[in-house]
Amino acid sequence: MAAPEVTHLPNLPNDVEGLRQSIRDAVVRVVGEDPRQATERDWMEALAFAIRERMVERRLLTRRQFADEDVKRVYYLSMEYLIGRMLEANLRNMGILEPARQAMADLGVNLDTILDLEDDAALGNGGLGRLAACILESLATQGYPGYGYGIRYEFGMFRQEFEPYHQVEHPDNWLRYGNPWEFPRSDRKYPIHFYGHVVEHHHPRGETRYTWENGEEVLAMAYDYPTAGYGRRNVNNLRLWAAKATRDFDLRYFNEGDYIRAVADKAESETISMVLYPNDATAIGKELRLKQEYFFVSASLQDILDRHLALGYNLDALPDKVAIQLNDTHPAIAVAELMRLLVDCHELSWDRAWDLARRTFAYTNHTLMPEALETWPVELMERVLPRHMGIIYQINHDFLEQVRHRYPGDNDRLARLSIIDEQNGRRVRMAHLAVVGSHRVNGVAALHTQLLQETLFEDFYNLWPERFVNVTNGVTPRLWMIQANPALTELLGQRIGNDWQYDLDRLRALEPYAHDADLQKAFLDVKRANKVRLANLVRERTGVELNPDVMFDVQIKRIHEYKRQLLKLLHVVDLYRRIRAGEDVAPRVVLFGGKAAPGYARAKGIIQVINEVADIVNHDPAVGDRLKCVFFPNYEVSSASIIIPAADVSEQISTAGFEASGTGNMKLALNGALTIGTLDGANIEIRDAVGEESIFIFGMTADEVVEHRRNGPNPEAILAQQPNLAAAVEMIESGFFTCDDPGTHGDLGRYLRHEDPFFVIADYAAYTEACERADTLYADRTAWAEAAILNVARMGYFSIDRTVRDYANQIWDIIPEPVAPSRTNGAA
Ligand code: GL4
């Protein structure tokens, strides 16, 4: 029994006075600066340190309680976490935003200025990474024992600049000032093995054993990021791994006297966690990527097993105490790695280990796009992870036996289901490994899950229908409403109180007031103020002046053909041509934002042409305020939280069947934007929630898209019938918008006329008709306000808290464990 002073956790005060004291102390003790000379950045760091002390207190309290209560834990394995800034979110979730604001003011520092200094933590590409960040926040907020595991990339998502029209990528050196939020845990290091070969050991009685020998080793070192729940004491943990060279590794060369080589190799092995691959919904079959995946998976599983055993459980209890969620196939190698750890290291029998693994893992699929489905050449896997290749063969062998038994003689089915694709030069299908190794597989919206069952995983669905479930995505109202939209939060508070912050369904209380003239006026005032705030930021970033009294029509997301930024752009060009021709069109600001994968030429071409069109339109005196077009540079979480509350219209116009869910669609609707959208992803569920009259649906359905493709699309025939559209395409391809180099967009014209793989041309007429419906409604301010308020009131279902509860109940089988206030450690 340890002495009380050893077990006691500090209990720092959270009032203004206590915070001021901590912050002032931190400037001296942690930052090492004289408060008289401290810069804004020094104060920011000091503030962050004052908060993190308080977070870690609650973290330890949470951990103690989880251990005492014998809870089951969920571990979320994700290559991506798109967190954004942490200072304000941590202050808010810790419940000390206002006292901290006051404490800083007392110290002569403006909190808002400080908040703006922080770089985004952009360890993700887009929706998938942002979803992971929302899930962690919700786990803590709801008191679930849930932990994130990922990679501490030295460089996150690149910074986007335009020079002047095309995208140029700059490295995101987000750690250059150090990072006050992380706790480096040099005592938490695990060896990670690559290359080498496998040796078989035959035992006269019993199973053959395998050892993995030689090869290279790097260490995975833990960095912990405490994650605070909102309105609760629970603080969970996100553990990110960084690669460190092993001493042994260095020594080999030191002994040979090659000092330079030893240091160079050290640097090389540390490249594993150096940079995030900036690809969204595309797999890039690079060896370094496979190493990243295995690196973080192996470290996480070693850590999970260590904790499980240290808590006194035996390995047979693994599925009762541990759930592991695979965020897409990126961590799917975990299935083989857990088998290796259980069988080779812990000496369990194969069958016992397999039963435990399958009951522990679950897999979320996030896309049907064929180019995103990860497959690894068998040859590469054999070289980098020879033991895992053997394990995958064994898993596949056992699995195909089962299939043979069920469908005797059906060799086509065997080939379709096999984890090894024998058609394309022998590749390991990571999605198949994930499905076979999991007890649950989920899609991220109703349509997506249905399409998974009917197409990509049809054969698996027939085999194991009970394995498939839907968990529709959600977003955290703490970031996407309370933080991003303080004015609307305040208005909601006045009208319906604040319960919705914990239970978003309570927004429904707003519904009866949707046609209340006072509320409508207040709502439109809030929207206008948010538009002024965005207009200021746009002026600062781009020099373009926006009129806050016209419709703000927003498309913010990764640049991808299937998301159809070109559809919106054709509309802009069409409007521009008609304005020049003297037609009267409803005025609008069109704002694009989003990054293109650096190797995705078509997407980069789309950015370029948008910027060129914007430049001409915005400088044409004939246009004035009737049309403005902005490409907001370097769209990221922190700018999203300024753009989203200012949007009147949310563009969710992907080709039906291609957007798994979308989550920007939820953030925008929650903030009172009306959606123009196709029947794709979660748009369908949003329509069902907000009602047909409060959303503008258009275009082909997913079934119609398939049908249209089968019939052989004919964009030229459509163009021949639609003079406005034809004129817009001609204007682009004629070089009208490219003064320097006419002809630049000839290729784009050919693409639209002859290929149009995502049916921009086919859906154009329906799209513009939907835009006109929006224009008509927008002109009626009362009707618009009512529809926008109803959007807010009816978006409760899309709270990430509901999503997380669905995972907890349908997949993880975990329950919340709110941290109890205690007398000694019960600071509010
Ligand atoms: C994505 C989907 O494209 C997106 O629709 C979905 O909302 C998101 C989270 O489930 O996952 N899949 C990939 S890959 N990137 C995404 O953003």
mmCIF file of N, CA, C and O and ligand atoms in Angstrom, residues 80 125-132 279-282 327-328 330 364-369 372 443-445 448 473 558 562-563 658-666 681 807, ligand 1:
data_model
loop_
_atom_site.group_PDB
_atom_site.id
_atom_site.type_symbol
_atom_site.label_atom_id
_atom_site.label_comp_id
_atom_site.label_asym_id
_atom_site.label_seq_id
_atom_site.Cartn_x
_atom_site.Cartn_y
_atom_site.Cartn_z
ATOM 1 N N GLU A 80 -5.239 8.410 -39.536
ATOM 2 C CA GLU A 80 -5.489 9.846 -39.669
ATOM 3 C C GLU A 80 -6.312 10.396 -38.510
ATOM 4 O O GLU A 80 -7.299 9.774 -38.105
ATOM 5 N N ASN A 125 -6.428 13.691 -44.048
ATOM 6 C CA ASN A 125 -6.716 14.226 -45.377
ATOM 7 C C ASN A 125 -8.029 14.977 -45.463
ATOM 8 O O ASN A 125 -8.115 16.022 -46.075
ATOM 9 N N GLY A 126 -9.071 14.387 -44.904
ATOM 10 C CA GLY A 126 -10.402 14.958 -45.093
ATOM 11 C C GLY A 126 -11.389 14.313 -44.147
ATOM 12 O O GLY A 126 -11.086 14.138 -42.953
ATOM 13 N N GLY A 127 -12.518 13.893 -44.686
ATOM 14 C CA GLY A 127 -13.624 13.395 -43.874
ATOM 15 C C GLY A 127 -13.264 12.240 -42.965
ATOM 16 O O GLY A 127 -13.675 12.187 -41.809
ATOM 17 N N LEU A 128 -12.482 11.311 -43.503
ATOM 18 C CA LEU A 128 -12.141 10.118 -42.721
ATOM 19 C C LEU A 128 -11.343 10.485 -41.466
ATOM 20 O O LEU A 128 -11.610 9.988 -40.368
ATOM 21 N N GLY A 129 -10.381 11.388 -41.630
ATOM 22 C CA GLY A 129 -9.550 11.799 -40.497
ATOM 23 C C GLY A 129 -10.310 12.684 -39.522
ATOM 24 O O GLY A 129 -10.130 12.602 -38.304
ATOM 25 N N ARG A 130 -11.195 13.538 -40.074
ATOM 26 C CA ARG A 130 -11.975 14.404 -39.190
ATOM 27 C C ARG A 130 -12.984 13.571 -38.391
ATOM 28 O O ARG A 130 -13.234 13.829 -37.225
ATOM 29 N N LEU A 131 -13.539 12.543 -39.030
ATOM 30 C CA LEU A 131 -14.465 11.665 -38.314
ATOM 31 C C LEU A 131 -13.761 11.034 -37.110
ATOM 32 O O LEU A 131 -14.321 10.956 -36.013
ATOM 33 N N ALA A 132 -12.522 10.598 -37.314
ATOM 34 C CA ALA A 132 -11.773 9.970 -36.220
ATOM 35 C C ALA A 132 -11.611 10.948 -35.057
ATOM 36 O O ALA A 132 -11.766 10.575 -33.886
ATOM 37 N N ASN A 279 -3.164 11.709 -49.733
ATOM 38 C CA ASN A 279 -4.130 11.161 -50.687
ATOM 39 C C ASN A 279 -5.425 10.835 -49.987
ATOM 40 O O ASN A 279 -5.426 10.124 -48.992
ATOM 41 N N ASP A 280 -6.505 11.322 -50.547
ATOM 42 C CA ASP A 280 -7.815 11.007 -50.005
ATOM 43 C C ASP A 280 -8.495 10.053 -50.981
ATOM 44 O O ASP A 280 -8.585 10.333 -52.168
ATOM 45 N N ALA A 281 -8.993 8.941 -50.474
ATOM 46 C CA ALA A 281 -9.733 7.986 -51.304
ATOM 47 C C ALA A 281 -8.924 7.474 -52.496
ATOM 48 O O ALA A 281 -9.473 7.155 -53.532
ATOM 49 N N THR A 282 -7.610 7.442 -52.354
ATOM 50 C CA THR A 282 -6.778 6.704 -53.316
ATOM 51 C C THR A 282 -5.688 5.993 -52.532
ATOM 52 O O THR A 282 -5.134 6.553 -51.588
ATOM 53 N N ASN A 327 -10.100 1.622 -38.676
ATOM 54 C CA ASN A 327 -10.640 2.740 -39.435
ATOM 55 C C ASN A 327 -10.184 2.625 -40.879
ATOM 56 O O ASN A 327 -9.087 3.026 -41.239
ATOM 57 N N ASP A 328 -11.030 2.041 -41.687
ATOM 58 C CA ASP A 328 -10.728 1.657 -43.065
ATOM 59 C C ASP A 328 -9.687 0.531 -43.076
ATOM 60 O O ASP A 328 -9.375 -0.043 -42.031
ATOM 61 N N HIS A 330 -6.568 0.770 -43.731
ATOM 62 C CA HIS A 330 -5.183 1.188 -43.457
ATOM 63 C C HIS A 330 -4.545 0.399 -42.308
ATOM 64 O O HIS A 330 -3.367 0.075 -42.390
ATOM 65 N N THR A 364 -14.460 -0.683 -40.285
ATOM 66 C CA THR A 364 -15.296 0.313 -40.947
ATOM 67 C C THR A 364 -14.799 0.542 -42.357
ATOM 68 O O THR A 364 -13.623 0.861 -42.551
ATOM 69 N N ASN A 365 -15.685 0.387 -43.325
ATOM 70 C CA ASN A 365 -15.331 0.728 -44.698
ATOM 71 C C ASN A 365 -15.794 2.165 -44.971
ATOM 72 O O ASN A 365 -16.914 2.536 -44.626
ATOM 73 N N HIS A 366 -14.939 2.960 -45.617
ATOM 74 C CA HIS A 366 -15.275 4.372 -45.863
ATOM 75 C C HIS A 366 -15.411 4.723 -47.330
ATOM 76 O O HIS A 366 -15.592 5.897 -47.649
ATOM 77 N N THR A 367 -15.262 3.774 -48.209
ATOM 78 C CA THR A 367 -15.399 4.148 -49.617
ATOM 79 C C THR A 367 -15.555 2.925 -50.501
ATOM 80 O O THR A 367 -15.035 1.854 -50.198
ATOM 81 N N LEU A 368 -16.283 3.124 -51.606
ATOM 82 C CA LEU A 368 -16.428 2.078 -52.611
ATOM 83 C C LEU A 368 -15.489 2.333 -53.788
ATOM 84 O O LEU A 368 -15.411 1.521 -54.698
ATOM 85 N N MET A 369 -14.818 3.483 -53.778
ATOM 86 C CA MET A 369 -13.974 3.839 -54.931
ATOM 87 C C MET A 369 -12.916 2.756 -55.144
ATOM 88 O O MET A 369 -12.115 2.498 -54.245
ATOM 89 N N ALA A 372 -9.345 3.298 -54.163
ATOM 90 C CA ALA A 372 -8.999 3.460 -52.757
ATOM 91 C C ALA A 372 -8.814 2.118 -52.066
ATOM 92 O O ALA A 372 -8.381 2.066 -50.918
ATOM 93 N N GLY A 443 -20.639 0.130 -42.903
ATOM 94 C CA GLY A 443 -20.561 1.279 -43.787
ATOM 95 C C GLY A 443 -20.937 2.512 -42.994
ATOM 96 O O GLY A 443 -21.349 2.406 -41.827
ATOM 97 N N VAL A 444 -20.823 3.707 -43.605
ATOM 98 C CA VAL A 444 -20.910 4.951 -42.851
ATOM 99 C C VAL A 444 -22.148 5.783 -43.162
ATOM 100 O O VAL A 444 -22.292 6.902 -42.680
ATOM 101 N N ALA A 445 -23.048 5.259 -43.981
ATOM 102 C CA ALA A 445 -24.363 5.866 -44.219
ATOM 103 C C ALA A 445 -25.243 4.750 -44.759
ATOM 104 O O ALA A 445 -24.730 3.741 -45.249
ATOM 105 N N HIS A 448 -24.634 3.774 -48.381
ATOM 106 C CA HIS A 448 -23.294 3.198 -48.505
ATOM 107 C C HIS A 448 -23.272 1.751 -48.014
ATOM 108 O O HIS A 448 -22.722 0.872 -48.678
ATOM 109 N N ASN A 473 -22.491 8.249 -40.106
ATOM 110 C CA ASN A 473 -21.553 9.224 -39.529
ATOM 111 C C ASN A 473 -22.272 10.347 -38.774
ATOM 112 O O ASN A 473 -23.479 10.538 -38.929
ATOM 113 N N ARG A 558 -12.449 17.937 -50.263
ATOM 114 C CA ARG A 558 -11.343 17.580 -51.150
ATOM 115 C C ARG A 558 -11.768 17.745 -52.606
ATOM 116 O O ARG A 558 -12.937 17.605 -52.947
ATOM 117 N N TYR A 562 -15.377 12.970 -58.625
ATOM 118 C CA TYR A 562 -16.713 12.499 -58.262
ATOM 119 C C TYR A 562 -17.471 13.505 -57.405
ATOM 120 O O TYR A 562 -18.700 13.504 -57.350
ATOM 121 N N LYS A 563 -16.749 14.400 -56.735
ATOM 122 C CA LYS A 563 -17.432 15.413 -55.919
ATOM 123 C C LYS A 563 -17.972 16.556 -56.787
ATOM 124 O O LYS A 563 -18.759 17.377 -56.332
ATOM 125 N N PHE A 658 -21.184 7.526 -55.110
ATOM 126 C CA PHE A 658 -19.736 7.652 -54.931
ATOM 127 C C PHE A 658 -19.313 8.227 -53.593
ATOM 128 O O PHE A 658 -18.229 7.919 -53.104
ATOM 129 N N GLU A 659 -20.122 9.092 -52.991
ATOM 130 C CA GLU A 659 -19.732 9.681 -51.698
ATOM 131 C C GLU A 659 -20.264 8.759 -50.605
ATOM 132 O O GLU A 659 -21.480 8.649 -50.425
ATOM 133 N N ALA A 660 -19.373 8.112 -49.879
ATOM 134 C CA ALA A 660 -19.836 7.134 -48.900
ATOM 135 C C ALA A 660 -20.837 7.769 -47.935
ATOM 136 O O ALA A 660 -21.920 7.230 -47.702
ATOM 137 N N SER A 661 -20.470 8.901 -47.367
ATOM 138 C CA SER A 661 -21.385 9.566 -46.451
ATOM 139 C C SER A 661 -21.349 11.072 -46.651
ATOM 140 O O SER A 661 -22.326 11.727 -46.954
ATOM 141 N N GLY A 662 -20.136 11.640 -46.480
ATOM 142 C CA GLY A 662 -20.025 13.076 -46.348
ATOM 143 C C GLY A 662 -20.271 13.415 -44.887
ATOM 144 O O GLY A 662 -21.034 12.730 -44.185
ATOM 145 N N THR A 663 -19.578 14.432 -44.399
ATOM 146 C CA THR A 663 -19.827 14.929 -43.050
ATOM 147 C C THR A 663 -19.883 16.456 -43.084
ATOM 148 O O THR A 663 -20.536 17.067 -42.228
ATOM 149 N N GLY A 664 -19.257 17.065 -44.097
ATOM 150 C CA GLY A 664 -19.412 18.501 -44.312
ATOM 151 C C GLY A 664 -20.893 18.825 -44.517
ATOM 152 O O GLY A 664 -21.387 19.852 -44.037
ATOM 153 N N ASN A 665 -21.592 17.940 -45.226
ATOM 154 C CA ASN A 665 -23.035 18.132 -45.435
ATOM 155 C C ASN A 665 -23.754 18.302 -44.094
ATOM 156 O O ASN A 665 -24.661 19.123 -43.960
ATOM 157 N N MET A 666 -23.324 17.552 -43.068
ATOM 158 C CA MET A 666 -23.964 17.635 -41.745
ATOM 159 C C MET A 666 -23.601 18.939 -41.034
ATOM 160 O O MET A 666 -24.452 19.604 -40.435
ATOM 161 N N GLY A 681 -24.850 9.220 -50.387
ATOM 162 C CA GLY A 681 -24.322 9.186 -49.024
ATOM 163 C C GLY A 681 -25.377 9.583 -48.004
ATOM 164 O O GLY A 681 -26.550 9.208 -48.098
ATOM 165 N N TYR A 807 -21.992 2.589 -32.424
ATOM 166 C CA TYR A 807 -20.814 1.711 -32.397
ATOM 167 C C TYR A 807 -20.753 0.955 -31.071
ATOM 168 O O TYR A 807 -20.501 -0.258 -31.030
HETATM 169 C C1 GL4 B 1 -14.422 9.072 -46.711
HETATM 170 C C2 GL4 B 1 -15.625 9.345 -47.600
HETATM 171 O O1 GL4 B 1 -15.199 9.762 -48.861
HETATM 172 C C3 GL4 B 1 -16.632 10.324 -46.997
HETATM 173 O O2 GL4 B 1 -17.807 10.330 -47.761
HETATM 174 C C4 GL4 B 1 -16.976 9.931 -45.569
HETATM 175 O O3 GL4 B 1 -17.813 10.891 -44.979
HETATM 176 C C5 GL4 B 1 -15.678 9.816 -44.755
HETATM 177 C C6 GL4 B 1 -15.922 9.392 -43.326
HETATM 178 O O4 GL4 B 1 -16.636 8.199 -43.288
HETATM 179 O O5 GL4 B 1 -14.823 8.832 -45.354
HETATM 180 N N1 GL4 B 1 -13.731 7.938 -47.201
HETATM 181 C C7 GL4 B 1 -12.479 8.274 -47.491
HETATM 182 S S1 GL4 B 1 -11.369 7.223 -48.041
HETATM 183 N N2 GL4 B 1 -12.211 9.538 -47.257
HETATM 184 C C8 GL4 B 1 -13.336 10.087 -46.760
HETATM 185 O O6 GL4 B 1 -13.420 11.230 -46.380
#
